[in-house]
Short mmCIF file of C-alpha atoms in Angstrom, two decimals:
data_model
loop_
_atom_site.label_atom_id
_atom_site.label_comp_id
_atom_site.label_asym_id
_atom_site.label_seq_id
_atom_site.Cartn_x
_atom_site.Cartn_y
_atom_site.Cartn_z
CA MET P 19 116.81 69.41 155.58
CA ALA P 20 116.76 66.87 158.40
CA PRO P 21 114.24 67.48 161.20
CA PHE P 22 115.43 70.02 163.79
CA GLU P 23 118.65 70.67 161.86
CA LYS P 24 118.16 74.40 162.23
CA TRP P 25 118.77 74.12 165.98
CA PHE P 26 122.08 72.24 165.96
CA LEU P 27 125.49 72.86 164.43
CA SER P 28 125.96 71.02 161.17
CA SER P 29 127.13 71.68 157.63
CA SER P 30 123.67 72.70 156.47
CA LYS P 31 122.94 76.25 155.35
CA GLU P 32 120.01 76.58 157.77
CA SER P 33 122.10 75.46 160.75
CA LEU P 34 125.00 77.80 160.08
CA GLU P 35 122.76 80.76 159.35
CA ASN P 36 120.83 80.27 162.58
CA TYR P 37 124.07 79.89 164.55
CA GLU P 38 125.44 83.08 163.04
CA ALA P 39 122.22 84.97 163.73
CA MET P 40 122.26 83.93 167.39
CA ILE P 41 125.98 84.51 168.04
CA VAL P 42 126.34 87.70 166.01
CA GLY P 43 123.04 89.03 167.31
CA MET P 44 124.04 88.47 170.94
CA THR P 45 127.46 90.00 170.26
CA GLU P 46 125.81 93.11 168.83
CA VAL P 47 123.58 93.43 171.91
CA ILE P 48 126.64 93.24 174.19
CA LYS P 49 128.66 95.67 172.05
CA ARG P 50 125.82 98.18 172.02
CA HIS P 51 125.44 97.96 175.78
CA TYR P 52 129.14 98.42 176.51
CA ARG P 53 129.39 101.25 174.00
CA GLU P 54 126.89 103.20 176.10
CA LEU P 55 127.93 101.91 179.54
CA GLN P 56 128.47 104.76 182.01
CA SER P 57 128.60 102.96 185.38
CA PRO P 58 129.17 99.44 186.67
CA TYR P 59 125.64 99.00 187.98
CA THR P 60 122.12 100.34 187.54
CA HIS P 61 120.26 99.76 190.78
CA ILE P 62 116.81 98.22 190.88
CA ASN P 63 115.00 97.30 194.09
CA VAL P 64 114.19 93.66 194.71
CA ASN P 65 110.43 94.03 194.19
CA ASP P 66 110.85 95.73 190.82
CA LEU P 67 113.46 93.17 189.78
CA THR P 68 111.18 90.31 190.80
CA ASN P 69 108.33 91.76 188.79
CA LEU P 70 110.56 92.19 185.75
CA VAL P 71 111.79 88.60 186.08
CA ASN P 72 108.24 87.29 186.40
CA ARG P 73 107.22 89.08 183.20
CA SER P 74 110.24 87.99 181.18
CA VAL P 75 111.30 84.55 182.39
CA TYR P 76 108.91 81.88 181.12
CA PHE P 77 108.97 78.90 178.77
CA SER P 78 107.50 79.62 175.35
CA GLU P 79 105.36 77.00 173.67
CA HIS P 80 106.38 78.16 170.21
CA GLU P 81 109.42 79.70 168.56
CA GLN P 82 109.98 83.36 169.42
CA PRO P 83 111.50 86.07 167.19
CA LEU P 84 115.17 86.68 167.95
CA GLU P 85 114.55 90.40 168.32
CA ASP P 86 112.17 89.73 171.21
CA LEU P 87 114.71 87.47 172.92
CA PHE P 88 117.49 90.03 172.57
CA ASP P 89 115.24 92.82 173.84
CA ASP P 90 114.42 90.79 176.96
CA VAL P 91 118.09 89.94 177.54
CA GLN P 92 118.96 93.61 177.24
CA ALA P 93 116.18 94.80 179.54
CA LEU P 94 116.62 92.17 182.23
CA VAL P 95 120.17 90.83 182.17
CA LEU P 96 122.41 93.52 180.74
CA ASN P 97 120.58 96.49 182.26
CA HIS P 98 120.58 95.08 185.79
CA SER P 99 123.81 93.10 186.07
CA LEU P 100 126.98 94.18 187.83
CA HIS P 101 129.49 94.92 185.07
CA ILE P 102 132.80 93.86 186.51
CA SER P 103 134.70 95.01 183.43
CA HIS P 104 133.92 98.61 184.38
CA PRO P 105 136.80 100.21 186.35
CA GLY P 106 134.32 101.33 189.00
CA ALA P 107 133.65 97.73 190.08
CA MET P 108 136.19 96.86 192.79
CA ALA P 109 134.32 94.77 195.31
CA HIS P 110 135.42 91.16 195.15
CA LEU P 111 138.01 88.81 193.68
CA HIS P 112 135.93 88.86 190.53
CA CYS P 113 137.88 89.82 187.43
CA PRO P 114 137.06 91.46 184.13
CA PRO P 115 137.27 88.65 181.56
CA ILE P 116 140.01 89.08 178.99
CA ILE P 117 138.87 89.15 175.35
CA PRO P 118 140.86 86.12 174.04
CA ALA P 119 139.19 84.00 176.73
CA LEU P 120 135.77 85.29 175.67
CA ALA P 121 136.57 84.16 172.14
CA ALA P 122 137.63 80.77 173.48
CA GLU P 123 134.27 80.45 175.23
CA VAL P 124 132.57 80.53 171.81
CA MET P 125 134.52 77.48 170.69
CA ILE P 126 134.16 75.72 174.06
CA SER P 127 130.38 76.00 173.89
CA ALA P 128 130.21 74.99 170.23
CA LEU P 129 132.36 71.86 170.65
CA ASN P 130 130.86 70.99 174.04
CA GLN P 131 133.71 68.64 174.93
CA SER P 132 133.28 66.45 177.99
CA MET P 133 136.68 66.31 179.65
CA ASP P 134 136.38 62.97 181.41
CA SER P 135 137.43 60.29 178.93
CA TRP P 136 139.88 60.66 176.05
CA ASP P 137 137.49 59.41 173.39
CA GLN P 138 135.03 62.24 174.15
CA SER P 139 137.68 64.97 173.94
CA PRO P 140 140.75 63.71 172.08
CA ALA P 141 142.53 66.98 171.29
CA ALA P 142 141.15 68.80 174.33
CA THR P 143 142.44 66.14 176.74
CA TYR P 144 146.01 66.50 175.60
CA ILE P 145 145.79 70.29 175.40
CA GLU P 146 144.67 70.44 179.04
CA ASP P 147 147.45 68.02 179.98
CA GLN P 148 150.02 70.25 178.26
CA VAL P 149 148.65 73.45 179.83
CA ILE P 150 148.95 71.78 183.24
CA ASP P 151 152.53 70.85 182.35
CA GLU P 152 153.29 74.49 181.49
CA LEU P 153 151.91 75.58 184.87
CA THR P 154 153.87 73.00 186.85
CA LYS P 155 157.07 74.07 185.08
CA GLN P 156 156.31 77.69 185.98
CA ILE P 157 155.96 76.67 189.63
CA GLY P 158 159.12 74.57 189.60
CA TYR P 159 157.44 71.24 190.22
CA PRO P 160 159.27 68.03 189.21
CA SER P 161 158.35 65.94 186.17
CA SER P 162 156.43 63.58 188.48
CA SER P 163 153.82 66.30 189.02
CA SER P 164 150.45 66.64 187.36
CA GLY P 165 147.11 68.34 187.80
CA VAL P 166 143.66 68.97 186.45
CA PHE P 167 141.40 71.91 185.71
CA THR P 168 138.65 72.47 188.27
CA SER P 169 135.64 74.69 188.80
CA GLY P 170 137.70 76.84 191.18
CA GLY P 171 139.25 77.18 194.62
CA THR P 172 136.49 75.40 196.53
CA GLN P 173 136.93 72.21 194.51
CA SER P 174 140.73 72.47 194.47
CA ASN P 175 141.03 73.00 198.23
CA TYR P 176 138.69 70.07 198.80
CA MET P 177 140.80 67.84 196.55
CA GLY P 178 144.01 68.78 198.37
CA LEU P 179 142.58 67.86 201.75
CA LEU P 180 140.86 64.76 200.36
CA LEU P 181 144.15 63.37 199.03
CA ALA P 182 145.98 64.42 202.21
CA ARG P 183 143.43 62.63 204.38
CA ASN P 184 143.43 59.44 202.31
CA GLU P 185 147.22 59.33 202.07
CA TYR P 186 147.55 59.78 205.84
CA CYS P 187 145.03 57.02 206.55
CA HIS P 188 146.83 54.72 204.14
CA ALA P 189 150.26 55.44 205.67
CA ALA P 190 149.21 55.50 209.33
CA PHE P 191 146.49 52.82 209.44
CA SER P 192 146.96 50.82 206.22
CA ILE P 193 143.39 51.71 205.28
CA ASP P 194 142.13 52.48 201.80
CA VAL P 195 139.48 55.06 202.64
CA SER P 196 137.94 54.81 199.17
CA GLU P 197 137.11 51.15 199.77
CA GLU P 198 136.89 50.76 203.54
CA GLY P 199 135.72 54.16 204.72
CA LEU P 200 137.22 56.23 207.50
CA PRO P 201 138.99 54.53 210.39
CA PHE P 202 137.81 55.05 213.97
CA GLU P 203 140.80 57.32 214.57
CA ALA P 204 139.57 59.79 211.94
CA LYS P 205 137.87 61.83 214.65
CA LYS P 206 141.36 62.72 215.87
CA LEU P 207 142.62 64.07 212.53
CA ARG P 208 143.58 67.74 212.53
CA ILE P 209 144.21 70.38 209.83
CA PHE P 210 146.07 73.65 210.47
CA CYS P 211 145.46 76.93 208.68
CA SER P 212 145.72 80.61 209.51
CA GLU P 213 142.85 82.59 210.98
CA LYS P 214 142.72 84.43 207.64
CA ALA P 215 142.46 81.25 205.53
CA HIS P 216 139.54 80.79 203.16
CA PHE P 217 136.35 79.35 204.65
CA THR P 218 136.58 76.37 202.28
CA VAL P 219 139.17 74.78 204.57
CA GLN P 220 136.46 74.33 207.20
CA GLN P 221 133.90 73.50 204.53
CA SER P 222 136.17 70.75 203.18
CA ALA P 223 136.73 69.30 206.65
CA ALA P 224 132.96 69.14 207.15
CA GLN P 225 132.40 67.44 203.80
CA LEU P 226 135.25 64.99 204.37
CA GLY P 227 133.56 63.65 207.49
CA LEU P 228 136.15 65.14 209.84
CA GLY P 229 133.98 67.99 211.08
CA MET P 230 134.81 71.69 211.16
CA ASN P 231 136.29 71.20 214.63
CA ALA P 232 139.12 69.30 212.95
CA VAL P 233 140.45 72.63 211.67
CA VAL P 234 142.86 74.39 214.01
CA SER P 235 142.96 78.13 213.37
CA VAL P 236 146.43 79.61 213.87
CA LYS P 237 146.96 83.25 214.84
CA CYS P 238 148.52 85.62 212.34
CA ASN P 239 151.21 88.23 212.75
CA GLU P 240 150.76 91.97 212.17
CA ARG P 241 151.10 91.40 208.39
CA HIS P 242 148.11 89.00 208.46
CA GLU P 243 150.37 86.03 207.71
CA MET P 244 150.33 82.78 209.64
CA ASP P 245 152.77 83.08 212.54
CA ILE P 246 155.17 80.13 212.34
CA GLU P 247 155.80 80.02 216.10
CA ASN P 248 152.06 79.89 216.72
CA LEU P 249 151.82 77.06 214.20
CA GLU P 250 154.55 75.10 215.96
CA GLU P 251 152.79 75.60 219.28
CA ALA P 252 149.42 74.56 217.82
CA ILE P 253 150.88 71.33 216.43
CA ARG P 254 152.53 70.59 219.76
CA GLU P 255 149.27 71.11 221.67
CA VAL P 256 147.30 68.92 219.28
CA LYS P 257 149.79 66.08 219.67
CA GLU P 258 149.82 66.42 223.45
CA LYS P 259 146.05 65.92 223.46
CA GLY P 260 146.47 62.67 221.53
CA ASN P 261 145.11 64.05 218.27
CA LEU P 262 146.66 63.49 214.85
CA PRO P 263 147.97 66.36 212.69
CA PHE P 264 147.94 65.41 209.01
CA ALA P 265 147.78 68.60 206.92
CA ILE P 266 148.72 72.27 206.85
CA VAL P 267 147.04 74.76 204.52
CA ALA P 268 149.19 77.74 203.56
CA THR P 269 147.36 80.73 202.12
CA ALA P 270 149.12 82.50 199.26
CA GLY P 271 146.87 85.54 199.01
CA THR P 272 144.30 86.11 201.74
CA THR P 273 140.94 87.43 200.57
CA ASP P 274 141.09 90.77 202.41
CA PHE P 275 144.79 91.60 202.48
CA GLY P 276 146.50 89.47 199.84
CA SER P 277 148.93 88.24 202.49
CA VAL P 278 151.14 85.23 201.79
CA ASP P 279 151.94 82.81 204.57
CA PRO P 280 155.66 81.97 205.11
CA LEU P 281 155.79 79.14 202.58
CA PHE P 282 159.41 78.11 203.13
CA GLU P 283 159.18 77.92 206.92
CA MET P 284 155.87 76.08 206.70
CA SER P 285 157.29 73.58 204.21
CA GLU P 286 160.25 72.88 206.50
CA LEU P 287 157.91 72.34 209.45
CA ALA P 288 155.63 70.11 207.35
CA LYS P 289 158.60 67.92 206.38
CA LYS P 290 159.76 67.73 209.98
CA GLU P 291 156.32 66.70 211.24
CA GLY P 292 155.45 64.47 208.28
CA LEU P 293 152.45 66.60 207.26
CA TRP P 294 150.91 67.29 203.88
CA LEU P 295 151.32 70.94 202.84
CA HIS P 296 148.55 72.33 200.64
CA ALA P 297 148.99 75.86 199.27
CA ASP P 298 145.85 77.84 198.51
CA ALA P 299 147.16 80.19 195.83
CA ALA P 300 143.72 80.88 194.36
CA TYR P 301 144.39 84.62 194.59
CA GLY P 302 148.16 84.88 194.68
CA GLY P 303 149.04 82.34 192.00
CA ALA P 304 149.18 85.13 189.43
CA LEU P 305 152.42 86.36 191.03
CA LEU P 306 154.18 83.49 189.25
CA PHE P 307 154.11 85.66 186.13
CA SER P 308 154.94 88.98 187.82
CA HIS P 309 158.11 90.75 186.74
CA LYS P 310 158.58 92.50 190.10
CA TYR P 311 156.88 90.39 192.76
CA ARG P 312 157.39 86.74 191.78
CA GLU P 313 159.66 86.22 194.82
CA ARG P 314 156.59 86.52 197.05
CA LEU P 315 155.73 82.96 196.01
CA LYS P 316 159.19 81.65 196.81
CA ALA P 317 159.03 78.01 197.97
CA LEU P 318 155.57 77.42 196.45
CA GLU P 319 157.14 74.41 194.76
CA GLN P 320 157.61 72.83 198.19
CA ALA P 321 153.83 72.36 198.60
CA ASP P 322 152.42 68.88 198.04
CA SER P 323 149.40 70.35 196.28
CA ILE P 324 148.34 73.78 195.05
CA THR P 325 145.09 75.58 194.32
CA MET P 326 145.03 78.16 191.53
CA ASP P 327 142.06 80.19 190.32
CA PHE P 328 142.25 81.62 186.84
CA HIS P 329 138.90 83.40 187.17
CA LYS P 330 140.47 85.76 189.70
CA TRP P 331 143.72 87.46 188.68
CA PHE P 332 144.23 85.61 185.39
CA TYR P 333 141.19 87.35 183.88
CA GLN P 334 139.40 84.18 182.80
CA PRO P 335 135.60 83.89 182.63
CA VAL P 336 134.01 81.88 185.42
CA SER P 337 134.65 79.08 185.97
CA CYS P 338 138.32 78.30 185.56
CA GLY P 339 140.69 76.88 188.17
CA ALA P 340 143.26 74.16 188.63
CA PHE P 341 144.47 71.65 191.19
CA LEU P 342 148.19 70.89 190.92
CA LEU P 343 149.85 67.89 192.54
CA LYS P 344 153.57 67.43 193.17
CA ASP P 345 153.40 63.61 193.02
CA GLN P 346 150.80 62.47 190.51
CA ALA P 347 150.81 59.00 192.07
CA MET P 348 148.64 60.49 194.85
CA PHE P 349 145.74 60.65 192.40
CA LYS P 350 145.34 56.93 193.13
CA HIS P 351 143.27 57.93 196.15
CA ILE P 352 140.38 59.16 193.98
CA GLN P 353 140.61 56.81 190.99
CA LEU P 354 137.85 54.45 189.99
CA HIS P 355 137.63 52.65 186.66
CA ALA P 356 134.54 52.03 184.56
CA ASP P 357 134.69 49.75 181.52
CA TYR P 358 132.63 52.14 179.41
CA LEU P 359 134.64 55.23 180.37
CA ASN P 360 138.22 54.79 181.61
CA PRO P 361 139.09 51.09 181.59
CA GLU P 362 142.19 50.25 183.59
CA GLU P 363 143.98 48.68 180.63
CA ASP P 364 143.77 51.87 178.53
CA GLU P 365 147.00 53.67 177.78
CA TYR P 366 145.21 56.92 176.96
CA VAL P 367 144.99 59.91 179.28
CA HIS P 368 141.58 60.01 180.96
CA LEU P 369 141.25 63.19 183.02
CA VAL P 370 138.52 61.63 185.16
CA ASP P 371 141.41 59.73 186.78
CA ARG P 372 142.57 63.03 188.28
CA SER P 373 139.27 64.62 189.13
CA ILE P 374 136.29 64.37 191.46
CA GLN P 375 134.21 65.58 188.51
CA THR P 376 133.16 63.38 185.65
CA THR P 377 131.81 65.82 183.06
CA LYS P 378 133.79 69.04 183.04
CA ARG P 379 134.44 71.85 180.59
CA PHE P 380 137.36 72.47 178.26
CA ASP P 381 138.45 75.50 180.31
CA ALA P 382 142.12 74.95 179.51
CA LEU P 383 141.45 76.38 176.05
CA LYS P 384 140.75 79.80 177.60
CA LEU P 385 144.06 79.98 179.45
CA TRP P 386 146.05 78.64 176.50
CA LEU P 387 144.55 81.13 174.03
CA THR P 388 145.04 83.97 176.51
CA PHE P 389 148.75 83.34 176.91
CA ARG P 390 149.17 82.79 173.16
CA ALA P 391 147.32 86.00 172.29
CA VAL P 392 148.60 88.25 175.08
CA GLY P 393 151.91 86.68 176.06
CA THR P 394 153.29 86.11 179.54
CA ASN P 395 155.34 89.31 179.32
CA GLU P 396 152.32 91.56 178.80
CA TYR P 397 150.29 89.60 181.35
CA GLY P 398 153.05 90.03 183.94
CA LYS P 399 152.93 93.78 183.34
CA MET P 400 149.19 93.74 184.05
CA VAL P 401 149.77 91.99 187.37
CA ASP P 402 152.46 94.48 188.38
CA HIS P 403 150.35 97.44 187.24
CA THR P 404 147.44 96.48 189.50
CA ILE P 405 149.74 96.14 192.51
CA GLU P 406 151.33 99.53 191.84
CA THR P 407 147.90 101.10 191.38
CA ALA P 408 146.75 99.68 194.72
CA LYS P 409 149.88 100.96 196.47
CA GLN P 410 149.43 104.45 195.02
CA THR P 411 145.75 104.41 195.94
CA ALA P 412 146.57 103.49 199.54
CA GLU P 413 149.12 106.33 199.65
CA HIS P 414 146.50 108.73 198.32
CA LEU P 415 144.02 107.58 200.97
CA ARG P 416 146.53 108.11 203.78
CA LYS P 417 146.62 111.80 202.89
CA GLN P 418 142.86 112.18 203.33
CA ARG P 419 141.74 113.68 206.63
CA ASN P 420 138.77 111.39 207.30
CA ILE P 421 140.28 108.13 206.07
CA ALA P 422 142.20 105.41 207.92
CA VAL P 423 144.05 102.81 205.83
CA LEU P 424 144.49 99.40 207.41
CA ASN P 425 147.04 97.78 205.10
CA ASP P 426 150.00 98.47 202.88
CA PRO P 427 148.85 96.52 199.79
CA TYR P 428 150.82 93.30 199.36
CA MET P 429 148.83 92.48 196.25
CA ASN P 430 146.05 94.69 194.92
CA ALA P 431 143.56 94.92 197.81
CA VAL P 432 143.18 98.13 199.82
CA VAL P 433 141.32 98.02 203.15
CA PHE P 434 140.28 101.35 204.68
CA ARG P 435 137.49 103.08 206.55
CA TYR P 436 135.85 106.46 206.84
CA VAL P 437 136.63 108.08 210.20
CA PRO P 438 133.96 110.62 211.21
CA ASP P 439 134.52 113.92 212.99
CA THR P 440 131.56 113.18 215.22
CA LEU P 441 132.63 111.74 218.57
CA TYR P 442 130.66 109.89 221.21
CA GLY P 443 131.93 109.80 224.77
CA ASP P 444 131.29 106.07 224.96
CA CYS P 445 133.78 103.82 223.07
CA GLN P 446 131.19 101.16 222.34
CA LYS P 447 128.73 103.71 220.94
CA GLN P 448 131.52 105.26 218.87
CA GLN P 449 132.46 101.91 217.33
CA HIS P 450 128.82 101.08 216.59
CA TYR P 451 128.36 104.51 214.96
CA GLU P 452 131.51 104.23 212.84
CA ASN P 453 130.64 100.69 211.75
CA LYS P 454 127.15 101.72 210.76
CA LEU P 455 128.48 104.75 208.88
CA ASN P 456 130.94 102.70 206.81
CA GLN P 457 128.32 100.08 206.02
CA LEU P 458 125.94 102.82 204.86
CA ILE P 459 128.63 104.36 202.65
CA GLN P 460 129.16 101.02 200.90
CA GLN P 461 125.42 100.43 200.52
CA HIS P 462 124.61 103.92 199.25
CA LEU P 463 127.38 103.88 196.66
CA TYR P 464 126.34 100.41 195.50
CA GLU P 465 122.78 101.62 194.98
CA LYS P 466 124.04 104.70 193.19
CA GLY P 467 125.93 102.31 190.92
CA THR P 468 129.01 104.42 190.26
CA PHE P 469 131.50 102.94 192.73
CA ILE P 470 131.22 99.32 193.81
CA MET P 471 133.25 98.45 196.93
CA ALA P 472 133.16 95.51 199.31
CA LYS P 473 132.76 95.68 203.06
CA THR P 474 134.62 93.53 205.56
CA LYS P 475 135.48 93.42 209.26
CA HIS P 476 138.73 93.45 211.20
CA ASN P 477 138.81 93.30 215.00
CA GLU P 478 135.05 93.90 215.06
CA GLN P 479 135.41 97.12 213.07
CA ALA P 480 133.72 97.61 209.70
CA TYR P 481 136.00 98.46 206.78
CA LEU P 482 135.64 99.21 203.10
CA LYS P 483 137.69 97.25 200.59
CA LEU P 484 138.89 97.88 197.07
CA THR P 485 139.94 94.76 195.16
CA MET P 486 141.80 96.33 192.27
CA LEU P 487 142.13 93.40 189.87
CA ASN P 488 141.15 95.43 186.84
CA PRO P 489 144.25 96.74 185.00
CA MET P 490 142.09 99.48 183.45
CA ILE P 491 141.78 101.19 186.85
CA THR P 492 143.94 104.31 187.12
CA VAL P 493 145.00 106.18 190.25
CA ASP P 494 143.38 109.37 188.96
CA SER P 495 140.04 107.71 188.27
CA VAL P 496 139.88 105.95 191.63
CA ALA P 497 140.93 109.16 193.43
CA THR P 498 137.89 110.90 191.93
CA GLN P 499 135.66 108.02 193.01
CA LEU P 500 137.09 108.10 196.53
CA GLU P 501 136.01 111.72 196.82
CA GLU P 502 132.49 110.30 196.78
CA VAL P 503 133.31 108.23 199.87
CA VAL P 504 134.40 111.27 201.89
CA ALA P 505 131.55 113.45 200.61
CA LEU P 506 128.98 110.79 201.41
CA GLY P 507 130.53 110.18 204.82
CA LYS P 508 130.21 113.86 205.71
CA GLU P 509 126.64 113.97 204.41
CA LEU P 510 125.67 110.96 206.53
CA GLU P 511 127.38 112.55 209.54
CA LYS P 512 125.27 115.68 209.12
CA LYS P 513 122.08 113.61 208.95
CA GLU P 514 123.07 111.77 212.11
CA GLU P 515 123.84 115.06 213.87
CA ARG P 516 120.42 116.45 212.93
CA LEU P 517 118.76 113.30 214.29
CA ARG P 518 120.67 113.65 217.56
CA GLU P 519 119.65 117.30 217.89
CA ARG P 520 116.00 116.43 217.34
CA SER P 521 116.29 113.69 219.91
CA VAL P 522 117.71 116.11 222.48
CA ILE P 523 115.03 118.72 221.76
CA GLY P 524 112.31 116.08 221.91
#
């Protein structure tokens, strides 16, 4: 046996036996844990967790028995992680990973393809290219379109605004930003997005050297969608001040409400004003495969670029996203050629020509295997099921005496709050009390570990949020869990009342 052969995949008996022992052993640990899993989270306070980490996380000088490793993984990682596959976990846009994608991860890690140059990932390169082609066809993009897999929405949104900025500078000032840097006029560049857009729009503007002040936040309507008249007015005001509009970001699925901006009207306005339209469909992109709600993404194909996140509603393990581009010629704004990597004379596909990453994972395999194993028909049913479950849950909540529901679910997010019976004469004190109460409900249930919700704010009021991505959630099961919200709210009210009485007596 060659030195160290045991530790790397090869044809040797020792290598394959060690690989099997590690993979099968870890699989058995996970299976055993999920077989006995009763709740999405087992709470541990930070001090106890820190002590446990300090005892378990160290570098060993010599080889350790696999049983010891698996015991530590069980005790530290599995026992104290948030298990998002459990139906009681409904906090964030964080999905349960689908099993075919978990299987794909085994092959991705074993092959360890680097998806930058063709010669490092020959089959993988063309598989990713074909998966991108399938996605662009689903959207309705022309044959001139293209795209690339990314780490997620942050990277994809950044790429959309990067290309928009560089294309505008090239068209307006005849400047190649990649070579010459930003023109003096760059301080006048402006981006428009709704007040409910993802924070990465501002983050991208900061990283692109434009500053967060370059982002103009546009008021939404009562459905939490960008108001097109407000957008028109915002563009007009920016131009009157001598500033330079160059991009609009449409949100197709806001984080809290799942709202979709008016894509058709925005695309018409973008054409009229000569602006780049980027669509952030990180959340809502899954509607492309819906049997009942696909029309909610009508006119998505009008966007110049699109963000999609597969580790949200497509049930892919983190990380897995894509950036899609209507005119692949625009990738010229980020292309650089290295003789050892992607020489200009090559006729092969080099994905580094479309990406701001060099090394990146073969994440396309996960999506491809998912749609081959599950099928778009079944997947579309999952999407529709989660929306229907959210709608029924919201209807159930509206019937509860101490609950106020903020939204009629457009996707699968439900925003609501506990409304106490206790009343203060002062409006400000009442709002502070209600906010504190709802925040405590979320915190207490998180620590209990049975029902994991998110908290958010709307008009300075604290709300609770259910993000019901998991198709294993049922209306009956969530109704039982919501009883905990009301019961806990009443219990906290009683404690507050006792404290007030003691204060008066004192």
